[in-house]
JSON list of C-alpha atoms in Angstrom, two decimals:
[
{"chain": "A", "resi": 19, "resn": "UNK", "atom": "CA", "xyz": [0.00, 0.00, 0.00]},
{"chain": "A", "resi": 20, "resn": "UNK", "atom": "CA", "xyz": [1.36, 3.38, -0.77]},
{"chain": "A", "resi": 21, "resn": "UNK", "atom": "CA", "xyz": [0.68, 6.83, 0.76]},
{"chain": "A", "resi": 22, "resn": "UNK", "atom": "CA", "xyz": [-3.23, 7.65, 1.02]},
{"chain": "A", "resi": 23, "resn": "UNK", "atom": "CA", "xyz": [-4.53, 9.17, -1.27]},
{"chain": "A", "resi": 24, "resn": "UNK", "atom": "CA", "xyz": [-6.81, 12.44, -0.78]},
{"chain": "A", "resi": 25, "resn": "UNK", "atom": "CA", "xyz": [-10.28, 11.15, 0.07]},
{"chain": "A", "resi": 26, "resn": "UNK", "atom": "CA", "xyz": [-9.72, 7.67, 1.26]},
{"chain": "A", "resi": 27, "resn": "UNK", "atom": "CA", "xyz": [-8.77, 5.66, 4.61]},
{"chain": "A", "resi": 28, "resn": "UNK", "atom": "CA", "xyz": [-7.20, 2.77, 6.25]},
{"chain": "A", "resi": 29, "resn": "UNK", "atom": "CA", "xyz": [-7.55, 0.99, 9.29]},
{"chain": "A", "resi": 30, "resn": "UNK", "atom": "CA", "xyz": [-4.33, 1.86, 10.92]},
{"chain": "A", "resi": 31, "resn": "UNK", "atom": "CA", "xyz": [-4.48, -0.93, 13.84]},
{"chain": "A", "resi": 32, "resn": "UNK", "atom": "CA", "xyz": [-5.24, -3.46, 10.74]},
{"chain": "A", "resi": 33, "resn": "UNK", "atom": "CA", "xyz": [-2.89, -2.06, 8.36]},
{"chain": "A", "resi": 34, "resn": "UNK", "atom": "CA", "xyz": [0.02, -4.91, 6.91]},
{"chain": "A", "resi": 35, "resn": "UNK", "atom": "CA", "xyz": [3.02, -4.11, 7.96]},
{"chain": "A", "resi": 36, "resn": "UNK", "atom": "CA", "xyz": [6.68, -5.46, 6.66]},
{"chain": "A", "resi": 37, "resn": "UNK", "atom": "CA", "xyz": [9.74, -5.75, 9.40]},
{"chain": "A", "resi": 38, "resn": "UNK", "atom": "CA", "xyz": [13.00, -5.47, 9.10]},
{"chain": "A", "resi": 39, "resn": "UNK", "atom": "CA", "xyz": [15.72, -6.19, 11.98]},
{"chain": "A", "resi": 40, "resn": "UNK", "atom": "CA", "xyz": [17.20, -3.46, 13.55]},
{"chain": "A", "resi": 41, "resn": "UNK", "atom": "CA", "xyz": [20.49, -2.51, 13.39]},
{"chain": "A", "resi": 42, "resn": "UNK", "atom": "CA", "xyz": [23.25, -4.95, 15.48]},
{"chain": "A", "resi": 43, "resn": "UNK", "atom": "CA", "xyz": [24.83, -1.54, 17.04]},
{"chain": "A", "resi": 44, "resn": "UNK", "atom": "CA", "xyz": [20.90, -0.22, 17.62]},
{"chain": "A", "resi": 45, "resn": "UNK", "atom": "CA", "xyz": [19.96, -3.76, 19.60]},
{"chain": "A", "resi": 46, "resn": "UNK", "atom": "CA", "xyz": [20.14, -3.59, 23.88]},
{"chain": "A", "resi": 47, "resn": "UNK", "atom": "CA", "xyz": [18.19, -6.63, 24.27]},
{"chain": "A", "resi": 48, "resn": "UNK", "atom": "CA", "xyz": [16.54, -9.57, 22.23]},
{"chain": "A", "resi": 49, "resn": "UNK", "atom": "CA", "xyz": [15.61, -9.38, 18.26]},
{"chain": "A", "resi": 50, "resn": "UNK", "atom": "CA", "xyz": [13.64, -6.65, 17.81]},
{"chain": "A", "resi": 51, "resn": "UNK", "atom": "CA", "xyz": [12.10, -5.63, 14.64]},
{"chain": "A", "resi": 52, "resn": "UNK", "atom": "CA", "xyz": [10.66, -2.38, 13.17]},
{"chain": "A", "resi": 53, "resn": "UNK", "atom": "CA", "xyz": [8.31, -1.39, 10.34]},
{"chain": "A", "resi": 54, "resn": "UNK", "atom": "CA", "xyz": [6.85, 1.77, 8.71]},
{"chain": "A", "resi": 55, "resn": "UNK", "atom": "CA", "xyz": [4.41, 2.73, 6.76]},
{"chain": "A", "resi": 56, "resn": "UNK", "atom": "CA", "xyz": [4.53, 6.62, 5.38]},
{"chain": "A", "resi": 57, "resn": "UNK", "atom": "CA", "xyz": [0.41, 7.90, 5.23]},
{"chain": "A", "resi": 58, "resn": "UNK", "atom": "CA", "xyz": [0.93, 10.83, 3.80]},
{"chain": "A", "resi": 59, "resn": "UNK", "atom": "CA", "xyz": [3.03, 14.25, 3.88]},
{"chain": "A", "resi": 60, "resn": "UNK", "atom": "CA", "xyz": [1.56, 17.47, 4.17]},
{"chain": "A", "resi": 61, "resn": "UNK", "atom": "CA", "xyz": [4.12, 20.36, 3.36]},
{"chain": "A", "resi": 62, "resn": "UNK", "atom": "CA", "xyz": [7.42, 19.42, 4.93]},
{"chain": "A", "resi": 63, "resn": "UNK", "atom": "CA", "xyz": [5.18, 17.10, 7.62]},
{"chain": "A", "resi": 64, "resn": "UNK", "atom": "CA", "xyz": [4.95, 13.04, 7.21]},
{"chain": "A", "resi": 65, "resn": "UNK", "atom": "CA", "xyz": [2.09, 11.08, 9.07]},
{"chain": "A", "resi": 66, "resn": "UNK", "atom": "CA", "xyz": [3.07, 7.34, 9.41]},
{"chain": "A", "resi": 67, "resn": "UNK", "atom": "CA", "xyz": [2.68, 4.31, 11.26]},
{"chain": "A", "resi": 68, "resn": "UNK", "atom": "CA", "xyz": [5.43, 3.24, 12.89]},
{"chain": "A", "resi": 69, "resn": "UNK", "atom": "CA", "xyz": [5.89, -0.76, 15.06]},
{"chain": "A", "resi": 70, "resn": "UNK", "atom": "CA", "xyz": [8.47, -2.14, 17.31]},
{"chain": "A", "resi": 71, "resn": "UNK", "atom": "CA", "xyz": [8.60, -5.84, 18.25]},
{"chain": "A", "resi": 72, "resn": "UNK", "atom": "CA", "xyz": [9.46, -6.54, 21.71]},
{"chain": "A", "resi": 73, "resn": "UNK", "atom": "CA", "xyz": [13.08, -6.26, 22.85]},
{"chain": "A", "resi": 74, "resn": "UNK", "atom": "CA", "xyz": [15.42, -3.22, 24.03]},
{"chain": "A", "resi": 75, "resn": "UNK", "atom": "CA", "xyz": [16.57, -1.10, 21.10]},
{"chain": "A", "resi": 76, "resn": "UNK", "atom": "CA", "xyz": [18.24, 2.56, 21.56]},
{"chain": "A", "resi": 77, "resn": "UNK", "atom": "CA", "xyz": [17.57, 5.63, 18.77]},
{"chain": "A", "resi": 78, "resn": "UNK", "atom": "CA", "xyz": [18.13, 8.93, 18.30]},
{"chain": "A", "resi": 79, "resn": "UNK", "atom": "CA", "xyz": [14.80, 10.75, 17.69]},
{"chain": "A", "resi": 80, "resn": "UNK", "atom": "CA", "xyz": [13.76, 13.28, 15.60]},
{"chain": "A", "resi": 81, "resn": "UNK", "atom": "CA", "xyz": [11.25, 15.77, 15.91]},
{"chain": "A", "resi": 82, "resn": "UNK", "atom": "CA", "xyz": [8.10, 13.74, 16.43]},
{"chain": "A", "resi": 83, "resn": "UNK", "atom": "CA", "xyz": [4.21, 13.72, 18.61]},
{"chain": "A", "resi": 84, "resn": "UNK", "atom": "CA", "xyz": [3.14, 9.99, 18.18]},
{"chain": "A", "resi": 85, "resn": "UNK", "atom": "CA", "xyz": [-0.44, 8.50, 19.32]},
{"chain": "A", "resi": 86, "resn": "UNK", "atom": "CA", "xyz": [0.28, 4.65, 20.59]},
{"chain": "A", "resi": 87, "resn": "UNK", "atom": "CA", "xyz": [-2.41, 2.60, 19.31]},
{"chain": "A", "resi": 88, "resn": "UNK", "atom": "CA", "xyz": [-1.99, -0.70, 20.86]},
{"chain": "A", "resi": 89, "resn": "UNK", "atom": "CA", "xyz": [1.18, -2.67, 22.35]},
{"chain": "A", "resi": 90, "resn": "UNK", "atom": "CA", "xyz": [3.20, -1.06, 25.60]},
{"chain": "A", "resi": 91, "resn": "UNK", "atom": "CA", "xyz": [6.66, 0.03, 26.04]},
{"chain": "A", "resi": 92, "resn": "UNK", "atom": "CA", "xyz": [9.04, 1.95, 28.56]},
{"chain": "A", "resi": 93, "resn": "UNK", "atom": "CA", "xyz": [11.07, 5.02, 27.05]},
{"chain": "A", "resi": 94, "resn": "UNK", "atom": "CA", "xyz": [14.07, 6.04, 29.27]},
{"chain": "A", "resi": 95, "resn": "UNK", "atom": "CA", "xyz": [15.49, 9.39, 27.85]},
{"chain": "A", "resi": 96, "resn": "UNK", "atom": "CA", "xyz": [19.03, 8.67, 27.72]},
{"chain": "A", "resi": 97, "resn": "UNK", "atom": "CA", "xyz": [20.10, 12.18, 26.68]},
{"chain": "A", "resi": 98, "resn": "UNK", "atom": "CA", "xyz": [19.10, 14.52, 27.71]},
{"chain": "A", "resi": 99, "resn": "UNK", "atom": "CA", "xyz": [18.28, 12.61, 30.92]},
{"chain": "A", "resi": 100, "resn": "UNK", "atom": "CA", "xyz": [14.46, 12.70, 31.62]},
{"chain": "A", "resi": 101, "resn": "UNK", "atom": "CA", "xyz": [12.29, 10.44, 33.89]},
{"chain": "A", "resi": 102, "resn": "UNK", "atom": "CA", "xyz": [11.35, 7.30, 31.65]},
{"chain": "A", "resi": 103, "resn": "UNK", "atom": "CA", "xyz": [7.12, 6.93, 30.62]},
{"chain": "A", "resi": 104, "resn": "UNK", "atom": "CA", "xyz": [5.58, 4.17, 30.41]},
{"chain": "A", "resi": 105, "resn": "UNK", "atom": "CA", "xyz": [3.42, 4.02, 27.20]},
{"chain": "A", "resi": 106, "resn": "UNK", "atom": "CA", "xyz": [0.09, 2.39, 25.90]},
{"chain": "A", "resi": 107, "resn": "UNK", "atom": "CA", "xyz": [-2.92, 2.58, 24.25]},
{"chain": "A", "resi": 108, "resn": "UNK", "atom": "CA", "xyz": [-3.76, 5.54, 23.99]},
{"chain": "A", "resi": 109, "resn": "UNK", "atom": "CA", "xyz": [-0.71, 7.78, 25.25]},
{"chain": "A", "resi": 110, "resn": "UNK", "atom": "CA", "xyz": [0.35, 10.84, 23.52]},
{"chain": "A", "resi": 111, "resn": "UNK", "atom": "CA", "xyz": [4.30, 11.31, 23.66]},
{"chain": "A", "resi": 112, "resn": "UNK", "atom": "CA", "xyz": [6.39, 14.80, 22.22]},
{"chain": "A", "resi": 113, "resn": "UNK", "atom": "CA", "xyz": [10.07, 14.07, 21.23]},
{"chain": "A", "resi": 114, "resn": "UNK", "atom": "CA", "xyz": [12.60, 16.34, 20.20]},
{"chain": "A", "resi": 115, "resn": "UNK", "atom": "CA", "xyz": [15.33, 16.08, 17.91]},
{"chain": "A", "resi": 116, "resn": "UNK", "atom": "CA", "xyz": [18.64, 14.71, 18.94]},
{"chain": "A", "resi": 117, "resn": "UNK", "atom": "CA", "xyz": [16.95, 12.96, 22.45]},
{"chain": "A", "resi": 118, "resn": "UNK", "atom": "CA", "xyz": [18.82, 9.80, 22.68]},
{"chain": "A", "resi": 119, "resn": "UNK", "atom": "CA", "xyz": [16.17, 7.44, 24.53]},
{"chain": "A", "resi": 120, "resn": "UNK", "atom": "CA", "xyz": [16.09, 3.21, 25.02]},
{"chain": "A", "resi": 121, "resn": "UNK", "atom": "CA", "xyz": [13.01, 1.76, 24.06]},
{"chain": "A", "resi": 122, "resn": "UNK", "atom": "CA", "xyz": [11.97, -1.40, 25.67]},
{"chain": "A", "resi": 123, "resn": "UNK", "atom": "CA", "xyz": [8.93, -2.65, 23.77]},
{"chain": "A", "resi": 124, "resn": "UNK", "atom": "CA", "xyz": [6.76, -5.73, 26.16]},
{"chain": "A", "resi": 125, "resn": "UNK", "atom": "CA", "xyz": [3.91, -6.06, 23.87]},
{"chain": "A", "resi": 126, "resn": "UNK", "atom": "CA", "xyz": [3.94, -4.97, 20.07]},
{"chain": "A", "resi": 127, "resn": "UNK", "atom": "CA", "xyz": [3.87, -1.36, 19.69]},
{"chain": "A", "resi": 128, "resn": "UNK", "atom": "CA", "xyz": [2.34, 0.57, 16.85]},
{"chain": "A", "resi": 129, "resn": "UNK", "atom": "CA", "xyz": [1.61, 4.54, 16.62]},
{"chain": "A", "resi": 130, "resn": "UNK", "atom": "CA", "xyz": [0.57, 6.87, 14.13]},
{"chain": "A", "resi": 131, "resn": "UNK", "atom": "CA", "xyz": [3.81, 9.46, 14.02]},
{"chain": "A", "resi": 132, "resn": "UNK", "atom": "CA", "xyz": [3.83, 12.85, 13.19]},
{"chain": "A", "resi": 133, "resn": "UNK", "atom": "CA", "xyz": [7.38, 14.23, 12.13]}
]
């Protein structure tokens, strides 16, 4: 499936997804795998969705709001250091470029992104 096109939908909880490991120097813990799916951009701003298997994986973020739609995770904020949340259904999370944070997905998580 490709972007959306003006006019139409998708069920983003339902939408196919295709993973790809992470890379070696990215992995903390376990196999985990990622996959995205670009929705659409709108001037310089892309609206995806975005899924982490489970397992410990570190990244450097860019500037981002995501809406979790199903799975759980922990982010600790690795740089600059910030108390870790605890995300789910549900949970609205701002992150800022250059934030260096370890993600530790327990269930499957998916979100719709906004960069």
């Amino acid at each position: 499936m490709s972007a959306l096109a003006p006019g139409t939908g998708v069920d983003a909880a339902a939408l196919p997804l295709t993973h790809e490991p992470l890379p070696a120097d990215d992995v903390i813990i376990g196999q985990p795998t990622t996959a995205v799916h670009e929705l659409a951009t709108l001037g310089e701003v892309e609206v995806g969705v975005w899924e982490m298997t489970p397992g410990t994986a570190s990244d450097v973020e860019v500037d981002e709001v995501f809406v979790v739609l199903s799975g759980h995770a922990r982010i600790e904020f690795v740089e600059p250091v910030l108390p870790a949340i605890e995300v789910g259904p549900g949970s609205i999370v701002r992150l800022a470029a250059g934030q260096r944070t370890a993600w530790t997905v327990t269930e499957t998580l998916r979100k719709i992104y906004i960069t």
